C-alpha cells in the first residue's frame, strides 16, 4: 500500500489566490537587481493581504527571484506560507535535482513546500527525478512535489515511478481564454485530490478592460480582474497565481478573495468565454 502524501491534506490551508514571480528579479536565467526593494515591498504587501502561496523557480532571474522571495517572507509565520519552486529540466538527473533543491532552499532561506519539475523534456529521466523528489521529502528539504506543463499521460508516467509518496500538484497554463486542461488535467487532479496551480491566469492583464467582466463586477463593487480571479476560486482544487510587480496590482488581486460570485454569474462568465 502506498504511503501517499497528497496535497489534499493541506488543502484549505493554501490561499485561494497565490502570487507568481516571473519577471521579478530578472528573466530567463539572468538576474536583475534594479527593483529589489520595491519587489520585496510588493510581495510583502501581498502576503500581508493573504496571498500566502508564492510561486517561483530556480530559472527565474537565475535564482535571484528566490532570493527576493526569501527576503520578502522574513517575519511572517512560516507555517502560514506556502512556497513553490521548480527545477529546470536540465537538472532532472537524481544528483542534480538534489543539488538544485538545496540551492533553492538556501536562496529562499527555508524549506520548499512544493517542488515541481518545471517542464517535461525528452531527455528527462523521469523516474530518477521522481526518486530524487522522494529523497528530498525524506530529507526535509521539500514537503510535497509535483509537475509543471504536464498532460495526464505524463503525470501517470511520473506517478508510476514512485514507491513512497505521490505527485501532490500540477502547475499548468489555465485561464478563461486558455481552457485546454478543463476536460483533462483539471478533472484528473480533482479526482486524485491534488492541487492545480493555474499560471498566466489574468492573461498578462488583458482582462482588465473587458466590458463584460466590468459589467458583472459592478454588481459586486469589483473590477474585471477581481471577477476573473474570483471565477477561478470557484473551481475545486485550483489556485490561480497572478504575478504583480506593482503594489496597486497586488492590492487589486487580493481584493478577489473574501467574497463569491453567485453560481449564475459564475456560469454566465464560463459560457461567455467558451
Ligand atoms: P499573469 O499573472 O497572467 O500576468 C502578469 C501581468 O499582469 C504582469 O504584467 C502584471 O503587471 C499584470 N497584472 C497583475 N495584476 C494586474 C492587475 N490587477 N491589473 C492589470 N494588470 C495586472 O502572467 P504570468 O506572469 O505569465 O503568470 C503568473 C505566474 O505563473 C508567473 O509569474 C509564474 O510565477 C507562473 N508561471 C509558471 C509557468 C510554468 O511553466 N510553470 C509559466 C508561466 C508562468 P505588473 O507586473 O506591472 O504588476
Short mmCIF file of C-alpha atoms and ligand atoms in Angstrom, two decimals:
data_model
loop_
_atom_site.label_atom_id
_atom_site.label_comp_id
_atom_site.label_asym_id
_atom_site.label_seq_id
_atom_site.Cartn_x
_atom_site.Cartn_y
_atom_site.Cartn_z
CA UNK A 1 0.00 0.00 0.00
CA UNK A 2 1.35 3.40 -0.94
CA UNK A 3 2.07 5.86 1.83
CA UNK A 4 0.52 8.65 -0.21
CA UNK A 5 1.27 12.23 0.54
CA UNK A 6 -1.42 14.16 -1.27
CA UNK A 7 -1.60 17.87 -1.01
CA UNK A 8 -5.27 17.41 -0.12
CA UNK A 9 -4.13 17.05 3.46
CA UNK A 10 -3.29 20.74 3.44
CA UNK A 11 -5.98 21.87 1.01
CA UNK A 12 -7.85 24.72 2.58
CA UNK A 13 -4.62 25.91 4.15
CA UNK A 14 -3.19 27.28 0.92
CA UNK A 15 -4.51 30.72 -0.01
CA UNK A 16 -7.33 30.93 -2.56
CA UNK A 17 -5.11 33.11 -4.72
CA UNK A 18 -1.32 32.95 -4.89
CA UNK A 19 1.38 35.18 -6.29
CA UNK A 20 3.54 34.50 -9.34
CA UNK A 21 7.05 35.93 -9.57
CA UNK A 22 8.10 35.64 -13.22
CA UNK A 23 9.84 38.91 -14.12
CA UNK A 24 10.55 39.84 -10.52
CA UNK A 25 14.32 39.82 -10.02
CA UNK A 26 15.18 39.10 -13.63
CA UNK A 27 14.28 36.81 -16.51
CA UNK A 28 15.45 33.59 -18.11
CA UNK A 29 18.49 32.57 -16.04
CA UNK A 30 19.54 36.22 -15.73
CA UNK A 31 19.27 38.34 -12.56
CA UNK A 32 18.09 41.92 -12.36
CA UNK A 33 18.81 43.71 -9.09
CA UNK A 34 17.35 47.08 -10.09
CA UNK A 35 13.98 46.78 -8.36
CA UNK A 36 14.77 44.58 -5.37
CA UNK A 37 13.44 46.84 -2.62
CA UNK A 38 10.23 47.59 -4.49
CA UNK A 39 9.68 43.92 -5.36
CA UNK A 40 10.13 42.95 -1.73
CA UNK A 41 7.62 45.65 -0.76
CA UNK A 42 5.09 44.34 -3.30
CA UNK A 43 5.43 40.71 -2.24
CA UNK A 44 5.21 41.63 1.46
CA UNK A 45 2.07 43.63 0.75
CA UNK A 46 0.54 40.61 -1.00
CA UNK A 47 1.45 38.25 1.83
CA UNK A 48 0.00 40.69 4.34
CA UNK A 49 -3.23 40.73 2.34
CA UNK A 50 -3.45 36.93 2.48
CA UNK A 51 -1.82 35.75 -0.76
CA UNK A 52 0.48 33.43 1.13
CA UNK A 53 1.21 30.98 -1.69
CA UNK A 54 4.22 32.21 -3.69
CA UNK A 55 5.33 30.61 -6.94
CA UNK A 56 8.95 30.89 -8.04
CA UNK A 57 11.66 28.81 -9.78
CA UNK A 58 15.42 28.36 -9.92
CA UNK A 59 15.34 29.60 -13.52
CA UNK A 60 13.66 32.94 -12.63
CA UNK A 61 16.41 35.53 -12.54
CA UNK A 62 18.92 32.66 -12.37
CA UNK A 63 17.99 32.19 -8.69
CA UNK A 64 17.72 35.87 -7.78
CA UNK A 65 13.91 35.72 -7.72
CA UNK A 66 14.16 33.11 -4.98
CA UNK A 67 16.46 35.45 -3.05
CA UNK A 68 13.83 38.19 -3.29
CA UNK A 69 11.13 35.76 -2.11
CA UNK A 70 13.43 34.80 0.76
CA UNK A 71 13.74 38.46 1.78
CA UNK A 72 10.00 39.03 1.39
CA UNK A 73 8.86 36.27 3.72
CA UNK A 74 11.05 37.33 6.65
CA UNK A 75 8.99 37.90 9.79
CA UNK A 76 5.83 36.16 8.55
CA UNK A 77 4.84 32.95 10.36
CA UNK A 78 6.49 30.25 8.24
CA UNK A 79 3.68 27.72 8.63
CA UNK A 80 1.20 30.17 7.08
CA UNK A 81 3.26 30.46 3.91
CA UNK A 82 3.35 28.02 1.01
CA UNK A 83 6.48 28.38 -1.12
CA UNK A 84 6.56 26.74 -4.54
CA UNK A 85 9.77 26.41 -6.54
CA UNK A 86 10.84 24.44 -9.59
CA UNK A 87 13.77 22.55 -11.00
CA UNK A 88 14.70 23.18 -14.64
CA UNK A 89 14.68 20.04 -16.87
CA UNK A 90 18.44 20.17 -17.48
CA UNK A 91 18.82 19.46 -13.75
CA UNK A 92 16.49 16.46 -13.76
CA UNK A 93 19.07 13.76 -13.01
CA UNK A 94 19.00 12.39 -9.46
CA UNK A 95 22.03 14.22 -8.04
CA UNK A 96 21.25 17.41 -9.92
CA UNK A 97 17.70 17.53 -8.52
CA UNK A 98 19.09 17.20 -5.00
CA UNK A 99 21.68 19.91 -5.66
CA UNK A 100 19.15 22.29 -7.26
CA UNK A 101 16.60 21.88 -4.47
CA UNK A 102 19.18 22.50 -1.76
CA UNK A 103 20.45 25.60 -3.60
CA UNK A 104 16.89 26.90 -3.96
CA UNK A 105 16.17 26.29 -0.28
CA UNK A 106 19.37 28.18 0.60
CA UNK A 107 18.37 31.14 -1.52
CA UNK A 108 14.88 31.11 -0.02
CA UNK A 109 16.33 30.71 3.46
CA UNK A 110 13.80 27.99 4.23
CA UNK A 111 12.38 24.64 3.11
CA UNK A 112 10.24 24.43 -0.03
CA UNK A 113 6.58 23.50 0.44
CA UNK A 114 6.08 22.30 -3.11
CA UNK A 115 8.84 21.46 -5.58
CA UNK A 116 7.98 21.00 -9.25
CA UNK A 117 9.73 19.65 -12.29
CA UNK A 118 9.37 22.80 -14.42
CA UNK A 119 8.86 21.24 -17.86
CA UNK A 120 8.83 17.76 -19.39
CA UNK A 121 11.62 17.17 -21.92
CA UNK A 122 12.68 14.16 -23.99
CA UNK A 123 15.93 13.77 -22.06
CA UNK A 124 14.37 14.00 -18.60
CA UNK A 125 14.91 10.67 -16.78
CA UNK A 126 11.54 10.96 -15.09
CA UNK A 127 11.93 8.02 -12.70
CA UNK A 128 15.26 9.38 -11.47
CA UNK A 129 13.68 12.79 -11.00
CA UNK A 130 10.80 11.30 -9.03
CA UNK A 131 13.11 9.22 -6.84
CA UNK A 132 15.09 12.36 -6.05
CA UNK A 133 11.85 14.12 -5.10
CA UNK A 134 11.06 11.32 -2.63
CA UNK A 135 14.51 11.64 -1.14
CA UNK A 136 14.08 15.42 -0.75
CA UNK A 137 10.86 14.86 1.20
CA UNK A 138 12.64 12.41 3.49
CA UNK A 139 15.50 14.90 3.94
CA UNK A 140 13.09 17.70 4.87
CA UNK A 141 14.20 19.96 2.01
CA UNK A 142 10.71 19.90 0.45
CA UNK A 143 7.26 18.94 1.79
CA UNK A 144 5.50 17.99 -1.44
CA UNK A 145 6.41 17.63 -5.09
CA UNK A 146 4.69 17.85 -8.44
CA UNK A 147 4.88 18.56 -12.15
CA UNK A 148 4.53 21.60 -14.36
CA UNK A 149 3.41 21.67 -18.00
CA UNK A 150 2.44 18.00 -17.95
CA UNK A 151 -0.55 16.27 -19.54
CA UNK A 152 -2.40 13.34 -17.96
CA UNK A 153 -0.21 10.72 -19.64
CA UNK A 154 2.93 12.41 -18.38
CA UNK A 155 1.53 12.68 -14.86
CA UNK A 156 0.59 8.98 -14.90
CA UNK A 157 4.05 8.03 -16.12
CA UNK A 158 5.70 10.03 -13.34
CA UNK A 159 3.38 8.54 -10.71
CA UNK A 160 4.21 5.01 -11.86
CA UNK A 161 7.85 5.64 -10.84
CA UNK A 162 7.00 6.43 -7.22
CA UNK A 163 7.14 3.97 -4.38
CA UNK A 164 6.73 6.09 -1.27
CA UNK A 165 4.97 9.41 -1.90
CA UNK A 166 2.71 10.67 -4.63
CA UNK A 167 2.56 13.60 -7.00
CA UNK A 168 0.77 16.29 -5.00
CA UNK A 169 0.25 19.07 -7.52
CA UNK A 170 0.28 20.12 -11.15
CA UNK A 171 1.00 23.63 -12.42
CA UNK A 172 -0.17 24.37 -15.94
CA UNK A 173 -1.35 27.26 -18.05
CA UNK A 174 -5.03 27.91 -17.49
CA UNK A 175 -7.27 30.94 -17.88
CA UNK A 176 -10.75 31.83 -19.07
CA UNK A 177 -9.17 32.16 -22.51
CA UNK A 178 -6.96 29.08 -22.33
CA UNK A 179 -9.08 26.17 -21.18
CA UNK A 180 -7.41 23.08 -22.62
CA UNK A 181 -6.96 21.45 -19.20
CA UNK A 182 -10.63 21.73 -18.32
CA UNK A 183 -11.50 18.40 -19.90
CA UNK A 184 -8.31 16.59 -18.95
CA UNK A 185 -5.79 17.61 -16.29
CA UNK A 186 -8.16 19.56 -14.02
CA UNK A 187 -10.73 16.74 -13.54
CA UNK A 188 -7.83 14.30 -13.12
CA UNK A 189 -6.27 16.45 -10.42
CA UNK A 190 -9.62 16.86 -8.68
CA UNK A 191 -10.32 13.10 -8.74
CA UNK A 192 -6.92 12.41 -7.25
CA UNK A 193 -7.06 15.08 -4.55
CA UNK A 194 -4.13 17.04 -5.94
CA UNK A 195 -3.65 20.79 -6.17
CA UNK A 196 -3.80 22.59 -9.53
CA UNK A 197 -1.88 25.85 -9.86
CA UNK A 198 -3.15 27.93 -12.80
CA UNK A 199 -0.47 30.09 -14.38
CA UNK A 200 -0.93 33.19 -16.58
CA UNK A 201 -4.48 33.41 -15.13
CA UNK A 202 -5.06 37.07 -15.96
CA UNK A 203 -3.50 36.78 -19.43
CA UNK A 204 -0.89 39.41 -18.57
CA UNK A 205 -3.60 41.90 -17.57
CA UNK A 206 -5.60 41.52 -20.79
CA UNK A 207 -8.86 41.11 -18.87
CA UNK A 208 -8.63 44.44 -17.10
CA UNK A 209 -10.68 46.40 -19.64
CA UNK A 210 -13.10 43.64 -20.56
CA UNK A 211 -16.53 45.25 -20.63
CA UNK A 212 -18.46 42.05 -19.98
CA UNK A 213 -16.45 41.37 -16.82
CA UNK A 214 -16.65 45.00 -15.76
CA UNK A 215 -20.43 44.79 -16.08
CA UNK A 216 -20.60 41.74 -13.81
CA UNK A 217 -18.16 43.35 -11.40
CA UNK A 218 -20.38 46.42 -10.96
CA UNK A 219 -22.91 44.29 -9.07
CA UNK A 220 -20.27 43.32 -6.53
CA UNK A 221 -18.28 46.54 -6.46
CA UNK A 222 -15.34 44.63 -8.03
CA UNK A 223 -13.05 45.17 -11.02
CA UNK A 224 -12.85 42.93 -14.10
CA UNK A 225 -9.61 41.35 -12.84
CA UNK A 226 -11.18 40.64 -9.46
CA UNK A 227 -14.12 38.96 -11.20
CA UNK A 228 -11.81 36.71 -13.26
CA UNK A 229 -9.75 35.76 -10.24
CA UNK A 230 -12.86 35.02 -8.21
CA UNK A 231 -14.15 32.85 -11.04
CA UNK A 232 -11.11 30.60 -10.53
CA UNK A 233 -11.74 30.49 -6.79
CA UNK A 234 -15.00 28.74 -7.72
CA UNK A 235 -13.11 25.75 -9.18
CA UNK A 236 -12.28 22.93 -6.77
CA UNK A 237 -8.59 22.28 -6.03
CA UNK A 238 -7.48 25.16 -8.27
CA UNK A 239 -5.41 28.16 -7.20
CA UNK A 240 -4.55 30.95 -9.69
CA UNK A 241 -1.12 32.54 -9.34
CA UNK A 242 -1.23 36.01 -10.93
CA UNK A 243 2.01 37.95 -10.93
CA UNK A 244 2.02 41.60 -9.89
CA UNK A 245 5.08 43.79 -9.79
CA UNK A 246 3.18 46.83 -8.59
CA UNK A 247 1.52 47.48 -5.26
CA UNK A 248 -1.74 48.69 -6.79
CA UNK A 249 -2.00 45.45 -8.77
CA UNK A 250 -1.26 43.24 -5.80
CA UNK A 251 -3.96 45.05 -3.81
CA UNK A 252 -6.45 44.64 -6.62
CA UNK A 253 -5.66 40.94 -6.95
CA UNK A 254 -6.01 40.33 -3.22
CA UNK A 255 -9.43 42.00 -3.41
CA UNK A 256 -10.60 38.99 -5.41
CA UNK A 257 -10.69 36.99 -2.17
CA UNK A 258 -13.24 37.05 0.63
CA UNK A 259 -16.41 37.13 -1.46
CA UNK A 260 -18.06 34.87 -4.04
CA UNK A 261 -19.67 35.27 -7.44
CA UNK A 262 -23.20 33.83 -7.49
CA UNK A 263 -23.48 30.43 -9.19
CA UNK A 264 -25.49 32.07 -12.01
CA UNK A 265 -22.82 34.68 -12.64
CA UNK A 266 -20.12 32.02 -12.49
CA UNK A 267 -21.93 30.05 -15.24
CA UNK A 268 -22.57 33.18 -17.27
CA UNK A 269 -18.86 34.03 -17.30
CA UNK A 270 -17.92 30.45 -18.07
CA UNK A 271 -20.22 30.31 -21.10
CA UNK A 272 -19.34 33.79 -22.31
CA UNK A 273 -15.69 32.83 -22.80
CA UNK A 274 -16.28 29.37 -24.24
P1 LIG B 1 -0.19 36.81 -15.43
O1 LIG B 1 -0.11 36.61 -13.97
O2 LIG B 1 -1.44 36.41 -16.13
O3 LIG B 1 0.08 38.34 -15.78
C1 LIG B 1 1.09 39.11 -15.20
C2 LIG B 1 0.97 40.52 -15.76
O4 LIG B 1 -0.30 41.08 -15.38
C3 LIG B 1 2.03 41.49 -15.29
O5 LIG B 1 2.42 42.25 -16.41
C4 LIG B 1 1.31 42.37 -14.28
O6 LIG B 1 1.77 43.68 -14.29
C5 LIG B 1 -0.10 42.34 -14.80
N1 LIG B 1 -1.05 42.50 -13.71
C6 LIG B 1 -1.02 41.92 -12.49
N2 LIG B 1 -2.07 42.29 -11.76
C7 LIG B 1 -2.79 43.13 -12.54
C8 LIG B 1 -3.98 43.84 -12.33
N3 LIG B 1 -4.64 43.77 -11.17
N4 LIG B 1 -4.45 44.63 -13.35
C9 LIG B 1 -3.78 44.71 -14.53
N5 LIG B 1 -2.64 44.03 -14.78
C10 LIG B 1 -2.14 43.26 -13.79
O7 LIG B 1 1.00 36.09 -16.20
P2 LIG B 1 2.31 35.28 -15.79
O8 LIG B 1 3.26 36.11 -15.03
O9 LIG B 1 2.76 34.62 -17.05
O10 LIG B 1 1.78 34.09 -14.89
C11 LIG B 1 1.70 34.16 -13.49
C12 LIG B 1 2.78 33.35 -12.81
O11 LIG B 1 2.69 31.99 -13.18
C13 LIG B 1 4.22 33.71 -13.21
O12 LIG B 1 4.64 34.93 -12.64
C14 LIG B 1 4.94 32.49 -12.76
O13 LIG B 1 5.15 32.51 -11.35
C15 LIG B 1 3.96 31.39 -13.14
N6 LIG B 1 4.27 30.78 -14.46
C16 LIG B 1 4.67 29.50 -14.48
C17 LIG B 1 5.00 28.88 -15.68
C18 LIG B 1 5.44 27.46 -15.67
O14 LIG B 1 5.97 26.99 -16.70
N7 LIG B 1 5.24 26.74 -14.60
C19 LIG B 1 4.91 29.59 -16.90
C20 LIG B 1 4.46 30.91 -16.86
C21 LIG B 1 4.14 31.50 -15.63
P3 LIG B 1 2.77 44.28 -13.17
O15 LIG B 1 3.88 43.29 -13.03
O16 LIG B 1 3.17 45.59 -13.74
O17 LIG B 1 2.01 44.43 -11.87
#
